[in-house]
């Protein structure tokens, strides 16, 4: 898949937001998040049905989402005002990393299947937490260290290496899946910094997709594999993907998650890889082995524990920042106090 950060899970304000939404008569945020996860869960299946190149799929799914998002962004700008240039450029830069994410993910889909690739793509929470620890000194809680070996064991089982489910393609598929999560972690980190400055939803997404379109085209020119003539069959599936996952699913997820408690948000997002595995079995005939299913359970459980641990750690960091800011303000009345920004990052499900 996120205070205004569009890849973030809301903090304690989630309950208040939820209550205000229900009081206003709008749909419950949990329902919106579930619908968004449902829209996105078919992404890998649609990629397989399109049957086109990895770079071309990433390019067209982002390009085809732009016209509708551009209209929504203009309407949003009239209501909420323009976004700062720095935020717009930051969102486009984040989109470049999303292009890398999608191209690698498309490779993973081809190697290990739609369901397993979607599960691997959701490992970003591990890399986001590690990056926050190394770069911003946001030490993860004990739950993260307990969950990490569980997730790694699950990845080994999911890969099919234990029972030779995918043969020679397993290793490459896992590498692509892990690369997907690393690229997505970079995307989320940049997006968090740029989207948190304004209340916009559609505009940051439109800007990110512009960066993704340009990034996919650049990757195709440098490494090859970019085709403009993909045929109407592939075009139709990618158009459906752009409208469901790239537009409706993302907007539903990013508008609802900040209004939900972090624990519920992370749980709802795990419905997406589970639904992807089920859809891949029904539509594509992909049948994970019992060991792979056991690995999927381990990965989902580990991600859930790691996400909740990061949410608790972020809340503690926010409280500590508030206390330090309050103390600084009390000692120096004229000093500016910055608002806390420690919020848990949860990836909007793999697009």
XYZ file of C-alpha atoms in Angstrom:
351
model
C 0.000 0.000 0.000
C 0.072 5.677 5.337
C -0.224 11.581 9.771
C -0.629 12.267 6.063
C 2.069 9.851 4.868
C 0.366 7.806 2.208
C 2.251 4.626 2.893
C 1.846 4.909 6.622
C -0.457 3.534 9.196
C -2.091 6.076 11.426
C -1.297 6.239 15.087
C -3.658 6.742 17.956
C -5.548 9.290 15.880
C -6.822 6.389 13.800
C -9.626 5.766 16.266
C -10.661 9.379 16.247
C -10.582 9.454 12.459
C -12.668 6.358 12.304
C -15.211 7.783 14.629
C -15.449 11.039 12.700
C -15.964 9.147 9.458
C -18.791 7.112 10.897
C -20.311 10.177 12.510
C -20.304 11.908 9.145
C -22.147 8.967 7.634
C -19.264 7.873 5.394
C -18.187 4.272 4.854
C -16.138 2.775 7.711
C -12.380 3.043 7.045
C -11.988 -0.697 7.628
C -14.442 -1.377 4.790
C -12.591 1.008 2.468
C -9.241 -0.600 3.312
C -10.679 -4.069 2.708
C -12.075 -3.008 -0.668
C -8.734 -1.471 -1.565
C -6.878 -4.656 -0.641
C -9.384 -6.639 -2.712
C -8.750 -4.410 -5.746
C -5.003 -4.793 -5.413
C -4.949 -8.523 -4.686
C -5.553 -9.349 -8.358
C -2.540 -7.361 -9.596
C -0.172 -10.291 -10.101
C -2.897 -12.399 -11.722
C -3.656 -9.586 -14.187
C 0.044 -9.258 -14.977
C 0.163 -12.959 -15.827
C -2.987 -12.707 -17.943
C -1.540 -9.745 -19.852
C 1.396 -11.921 -20.858
C 3.638 -9.065 -21.935
C 7.198 -8.080 -21.028
C 8.145 -7.052 -17.508
C 9.153 -3.502 -18.437
C 6.223 -2.991 -20.813
C 3.761 -4.114 -18.141
C 5.215 -1.658 -15.605
C 5.191 1.154 -18.178
C 1.623 0.708 -19.408
C -0.006 0.058 -16.038
C 1.356 3.389 -14.768
C 0.730 5.297 -18.020
C -2.901 4.146 -18.275
C -3.629 5.249 -14.711
C -2.458 8.816 -15.344
C -5.441 10.369 -17.228
C -7.991 9.628 -14.491
C -5.556 10.507 -11.719
C -4.693 13.784 -13.444
C -8.372 14.775 -13.419
C -8.727 13.806 -9.760
C -5.534 15.712 -8.907
C -6.850 18.895 -10.568
C -10.138 18.650 -8.671
C -8.245 18.021 -5.447
C -5.959 20.976 -6.067
C -8.952 23.289 -6.468
C -10.202 22.169 -3.069
C -6.948 21.923 -1.127
C -4.588 24.161 -3.053
C -1.380 23.320 -4.933
C 1.391 21.152 -3.552
C 4.887 22.581 -3.031
C 7.343 21.947 -5.858
C 9.641 20.020 -3.535
C 6.836 17.630 -2.613
C 5.916 17.101 -6.264
C 9.502 16.355 -7.269
C 9.904 14.064 -4.270
C 6.819 12.083 -5.264
C 8.167 11.677 -8.798
C 11.514 10.490 -7.432
C 9.658 7.982 -5.285
C 7.882 6.853 -8.441
C 11.218 5.995 -10.055
C 11.905 3.547 -7.227
C 8.382 2.210 -7.690
C 9.256 1.519 -11.336
C 12.230 -0.567 -10.198
C 9.944 -2.282 -7.712
C 7.357 -3.179 -10.354
C 9.851 -4.404 -12.952
C 11.557 -6.676 -10.414
C 8.189 -7.855 -9.154
C 7.083 -8.746 -12.677
C 10.198 -10.903 -12.977
C 9.352 -12.580 -9.674
C 5.817 -13.303 -10.916
C 7.246 -15.065 -13.960
C 9.665 -17.146 -11.874
C 7.719 -18.166 -8.754
C 4.099 -17.444 -9.664
C 1.607 -14.674 -8.957
C 0.643 -15.682 -5.430
C 4.130 -16.310 -4.043
C 5.568 -13.202 -5.743
C 2.883 -11.063 -4.103
C 3.767 -12.486 -0.710
C 7.471 -11.787 -1.244
C 6.676 -8.231 -2.289
C 5.180 -7.544 1.120
C 8.475 -8.159 2.921
C 9.192 -4.438 2.635
C 8.285 -3.903 6.289
C 11.541 -5.656 7.213
C 13.663 -3.417 4.995
C 11.820 -0.244 6.020
C 12.473 -1.040 9.676
C 16.150 -1.834 9.083
C 16.621 1.360 7.042
C 14.944 3.446 9.752
C 17.274 1.872 12.308
C 20.474 2.409 10.322
C 19.712 5.816 8.821
C 17.471 7.488 11.395
C 18.386 5.620 14.592
C 14.817 4.413 15.076
C 15.676 1.213 16.915
C 13.034 -1.486 16.362
C 11.321 -3.167 19.276
C 12.048 -6.640 20.550
C 9.110 -8.022 18.571
C 10.884 -7.227 15.308
C 13.941 -9.299 16.221
C 11.695 -12.159 17.282
C 9.736 -11.975 14.006
C 12.758 -11.715 11.681
C 13.932 -15.374 11.842
C 10.315 -16.501 11.454
C 9.972 -14.432 8.275
C 13.278 -15.713 6.887
C 12.294 -19.317 7.559
C 8.986 -18.653 5.818
C 10.778 -17.208 2.786
C 12.878 -20.366 2.454
C 9.743 -22.526 2.528
C 7.813 -20.229 0.188
C 10.635 -20.245 -2.341
C 10.066 -23.935 -3.024
C 13.739 -24.714 -2.452
C 12.874 -27.092 0.379
C 10.740 -29.335 -1.840
C 12.042 -28.286 -5.294
C 8.664 -26.788 -6.193
C 10.026 -24.391 -8.836
C 13.361 -25.871 -9.829
C 16.047 -23.517 -11.129
C 13.733 -20.510 -11.156
C 13.251 -20.488 -7.384
C 16.494 -18.724 -6.520
C 16.037 -16.022 -9.167
C 12.416 -15.515 -8.128
C 13.386 -15.038 -4.487
C 16.118 -12.584 -5.482
C 13.665 -10.594 -7.563
C 11.131 -10.680 -4.720
C 13.648 -9.396 -2.190
C 14.795 -6.725 -4.662
C 11.161 -5.700 -5.010
C 10.856 -5.169 -1.273
C 14.098 -3.170 -1.085
C 13.019 -0.868 -3.924
C 9.611 -0.475 -2.332
C 11.185 0.405 1.019
C 13.031 3.261 -0.708
C 9.793 4.309 -2.423
C 7.910 4.367 0.878
C 10.606 6.269 2.731
C 10.780 9.025 0.119
C 7.015 9.154 -0.244
C 6.584 9.444 3.498
C 8.795 12.513 3.601
C 7.091 14.236 0.660
C 3.433 13.285 1.152
C 3.289 14.109 4.845
C 3.521 17.851 4.155
C 0.075 18.164 2.517
C -3.362 16.546 2.915
C -3.599 15.557 -0.765
C -4.303 11.970 -1.824
C -4.794 11.873 -5.600
C -2.073 14.404 -6.470
C 0.826 12.530 -4.823
C -0.333 9.327 -6.496
C -0.498 11.002 -9.920
C 2.969 12.446 -9.420
C 4.343 9.081 -8.327
C 2.860 7.355 -11.378
C 4.483 9.970 -13.617
C 7.834 9.064 -12.092
C 7.029 5.370 -12.479
C 6.151 5.785 -16.150
C 9.369 7.678 -16.835
C 11.394 5.232 -14.737
C 9.997 2.184 -16.528
C 10.728 3.754 -19.913
C 14.298 4.540 -18.823
C 14.816 0.983 -17.568
C 13.539 -0.337 -20.879
C 15.879 1.870 -22.880
C 18.900 0.940 -20.775
C 18.292 -2.780 -20.260
C 15.964 -3.573 -23.155
C 12.599 -5.281 -23.162
C 10.432 -2.164 -23.637
C 7.768 -2.665 -26.298
C 5.128 -0.109 -27.249
C 3.194 -2.539 -29.434
C 1.834 -5.019 -26.889
C -1.425 -5.974 -28.608
C -5.006 -5.344 -27.571
C -5.188 -8.454 -25.402
C -2.380 -7.282 -23.106
C -3.584 -3.674 -23.335
C -7.016 -4.631 -22.018
C -5.682 -6.513 -19.004
C -3.227 -3.723 -18.158
C -5.993 -1.119 -18.476
C -8.077 -3.125 -16.000
C -5.025 -3.337 -13.742
C -4.471 0.430 -13.937
C -8.080 1.206 -13.025
C -8.415 -1.312 -10.195
C -5.030 -1.557 -8.518
C -3.266 1.585 -9.740
C -6.173 3.938 -9.127
C -9.143 2.650 -7.107
C -7.221 0.264 -4.875
C -4.456 2.713 -4.034
C -6.824 5.615 -3.350
C -8.981 3.461 -1.079
C -5.967 2.196 0.835
C -4.192 5.527 1.265
C -7.339 7.404 2.279
C -8.440 4.820 4.858
C -5.267 3.557 6.558
C -4.431 6.818 8.395
C -7.842 6.566 10.103
C -7.311 3.032 11.399
C -5.306 1.702 14.346
C -1.931 0.370 13.220
C -2.715 -3.158 14.388
C -5.912 -3.346 12.317
C -4.261 -1.761 9.287
C -1.441 -4.278 9.194
C -3.882 -7.148 9.607
C -6.100 -5.898 6.768
C -3.128 -5.497 4.453
C -2.149 -9.121 4.995
C -5.459 -10.104 3.437
C -3.990 -9.034 0.100
C -1.225 -11.652 -0.276
C -3.587 -14.327 1.042
C -6.215 -13.340 -1.533
C -3.542 -13.220 -4.244
C -2.506 -16.825 -3.516
C -6.160 -17.904 -3.642
C -6.840 -16.049 -6.909
C -3.708 -17.456 -8.491
C -4.878 -20.949 -7.601
C -8.384 -20.383 -9.009
C -7.574 -18.356 -12.122
C -4.096 -19.538 -13.086
C -4.099 -23.024 -11.628
C -1.072 -22.305 -9.430
C -0.986 -24.867 -6.633
C 1.463 -24.093 -3.824
C 2.839 -27.140 -2.058
C 2.010 -27.741 1.624
C 5.479 -26.514 2.593
C 4.972 -23.321 0.598
C 1.635 -22.705 2.275
C 3.258 -23.266 5.653
C 5.942 -20.757 4.660
C 3.261 -18.266 3.609
C 1.681 -18.546 7.057
C 5.075 -17.959 8.702
C 5.799 -14.938 6.491
C 2.384 -13.361 7.096
C 2.582 -13.992 10.832
C 6.108 -12.593 11.010
C 5.172 -9.502 9.012
C 2.203 -8.914 11.301
C 4.367 -9.149 14.429
C 7.090 -6.948 12.892
C 4.552 -4.341 11.798
C 2.966 -4.138 15.230
C 6.382 -3.965 16.860
C 7.311 -1.056 14.577
C 4.033 0.678 15.380
C 4.692 0.398 19.121
C 8.267 1.592 18.655
C 7.078 4.580 16.592
C 4.487 5.531 19.192
C 7.156 5.417 21.904
C 9.424 7.567 19.739
C 6.624 10.075 19.196
C 5.930 10.306 22.924
C 9.628 10.822 23.617
C 9.817 13.566 20.972
C 6.796 15.292 22.436
C 8.366 15.258 25.871
C 11.652 16.647 24.577
C 9.827 19.301 22.546
C 7.702 20.274 25.544
C 10.807 20.547 27.691
C 12.562 22.665 25.069
C 9.532 24.900 24.749
C 9.335 25.336 28.505
C 13.004 26.270 28.674
C 12.903 28.597 25.655
C 9.419 30.114 25.133
C 10.328 31.546 21.760
C 11.733 28.295 20.364
C 9.902 26.593 17.538
C 8.695 23.101 18.358
C 8.514 20.624 15.514
C 5.740 18.098 15.361
C 6.629 14.464 15.866
C 6.843 12.391 12.742
C 7.396 8.887 14.028
C 4.726 6.749 12.433
C 4.737 3.146 11.420
C 5.224 2.420 7.778
C 3.154 -0.268 6.165
C 3.380 -0.769 2.461
C 0.236 -0.332 0.474
C -0.138 -3.856 -0.866
C 1.945 -4.775 -3.855
C 0.519 -2.852 -6.764
